[in-house]
Amino acid sequence: MTDLPLLYIAEADSAFRTTAERVLGQDFSVRTFADGISCISLLSEKPPSILLLGVNLADASAVDLCRDIKGDGMLHDTHLVLLLNADASADLIDEAHAAGCDEVLTHPVDLANLCRQLRTTHRLSTERSSFRQQANYAQQVAMTAMTSMGELGVVLQFLSKCFACSTAAEVAQEVIFALDQYGLKGAVQIRAGHENLIVSTAGGNTAVDGEIIHKLHGVGRIFEFKTRMVINYDYASILMNDVPDDNDQRGRIRDNVAMLVEGAHARVASLLVEQDNRQKQAGIRYALSEILDMTSELREQQRHSQEQG
C-alpha cells in the first residue's frame, strides 16, 4: 500500500533483511539495503519515517553514519534505530546514543515485538511533527502580525506628521523618511499647482527617478515591473526601485505605501485649498480696504461740497 509509512533497513545480514522485510512489511513500506552508502544516497531524496541501521556494515561505520544522518536538518523527523551485536559494550551503546540514535537494540531482535513498537513510535513521531508544524505556523503568524503592526506604525506616524506639514517640501521629506524606515530606495514627486517637486532617498538619482515617474504617472494607480513599483495619485507619486520578490512582503509594502501616497495627496490637496483660501482672503481684505478708502474719499467730497454750499 502506498500510504504505509516508509521504513529503510540497512543490514549486511541478508537473512535478517529478508525476515525483517516480511514481518515489518505488514505495517510499513520497507526498502532494504546491503550497505550503508546506497542507503545514505537515497535518504535526502526520499527520507523514511524509520531507519534500521545494522552495525556490521562493511563500507561504513554505523555510528559515523548515525552522526551524519542526525546532522542533516532534512532528516530530523526520521526515527533512527541502531542494531548492535549481542556482545556490544556499554561504551559502544553510549557512543551510539551520543551520535544521535533514537534507539539502540541488540541481536537477537524480536521482530514481531519490534513491529508493534515501531507502530507506536511512528504514531508519536507523526503527532510530534504535526505539533511542530502547528507551532511553526503559529510563530510565523505571530511574527507576520508583529511585522505588520510595525509597518502600519510607520504609516500612522507619517499621517500624524504629514498633516502638520505647512509646505509641499515638508510633505515630501516625510515620505522619504517613511521609505527609509521600510528600507526602500526610491523617490517621491509632489505636484502642488505650478510647483513640481521631486525628492529621492539617499544615494538616489533625482533626474532618473523623476523621468521614470513622469513616464509612469498616467499608466494607472499602481504600476509594477520586477523590483520596481510606482503608486500614483493626482498630487503625489511614489517610486520604489527595490521592492522585495516575496509575495507577502511585497503585498504589505504595496498596501502601506499606497496609504502613504494617499496621505501625501490629501495633505497637498488641503495645502492648495488653504493657499486658495488665503489668496481669496487677501483679495477680500484688499477690496475692503479699497472700499473704505473710496468711502472716506466720498465723505470728504461731500463735506467739501456742503462747505461750498
Steps between C-alpha positions, in 0.01 A plus 500: 500500500638839404369675813708285739783680683839453338761288680862439389710206617877515443648169617779276367323180611279401204299249708409770751407739220266245343330409827471861614349605167238224524401574862521880494350523152155438648497853648774683308618555146842336538815556292814302579866578432804277533735793563490844658604711201207397276263567790649841577484606135120459505432658840498865393297424187231305683538508882344203682297517817723236660852378423639171634877513472712190561840532662667241275516713184817436305519838322444741788494537876141478621567749780653749255201455271269576792693816571482611134129419473406696812715789384284535189217741576278335238491175702400633843167312476663162425502263798842332502543152649849349524525119508807384697647157559403311812847554650496878446678683779342771713749749355382424146137541605583835663688606188199410284266710713747787492509475120127572490334157495143512622510136600763225538410129473718189522466170314306280511207727421137398559363632172131460594552702817716749307219546246252591775756733656572673169129554434476689829821688423369606159169618647675707766745637245213602271326678787822681597554604140143631480542693825830643377341612174213662690747674731706622204187625327385679816845657534494614138154651545613680815815632330297612197253676727779675690667600174171629361439702817847653472448583133158647571660707776717667236184599312330636812810698595519641147135605501543668837800701380372554146190693600716731708710594194456852372674459161521244222874464563434394860250239377761361257759472778257306721438256214875446454538440875224235487663325202829491692322331791378230261854463366391601149684703239302729275353848463186708549353758266268770637286692251362806680354741247786648302754340735647164389730363772705176478700362795699173498620281785868512596724396212222529242513677165231769506514562125457132410233444765309806384508381139364158600218653704417739217465209254297282737276767653217439255510118481264441792485499877767230545767388255730205578790359302747259660646682804361840400162641607332837451183608683322808362249749635409837352735707716761237596686200358744264673763296315661194662801345326569197723169338592556146643399194296323333793128520422385557860757769571443659160124512562544665841737760355257573216212554742698708748671720242164552328376648829812721510428633151133554577592688819752716314241567227238601756739733681615670179135540397424663835806726465373615159157570650663693785711694251193580292313612810788721603501659154126554515527650847780727383280609207208567729717701737639699208152566361376600845792738537421654161133537595592669826735735319232584243242553776734733683570690182128536425434625851776757459355614166153523654630708788685729258185545290295586809753758605492660156118500504 
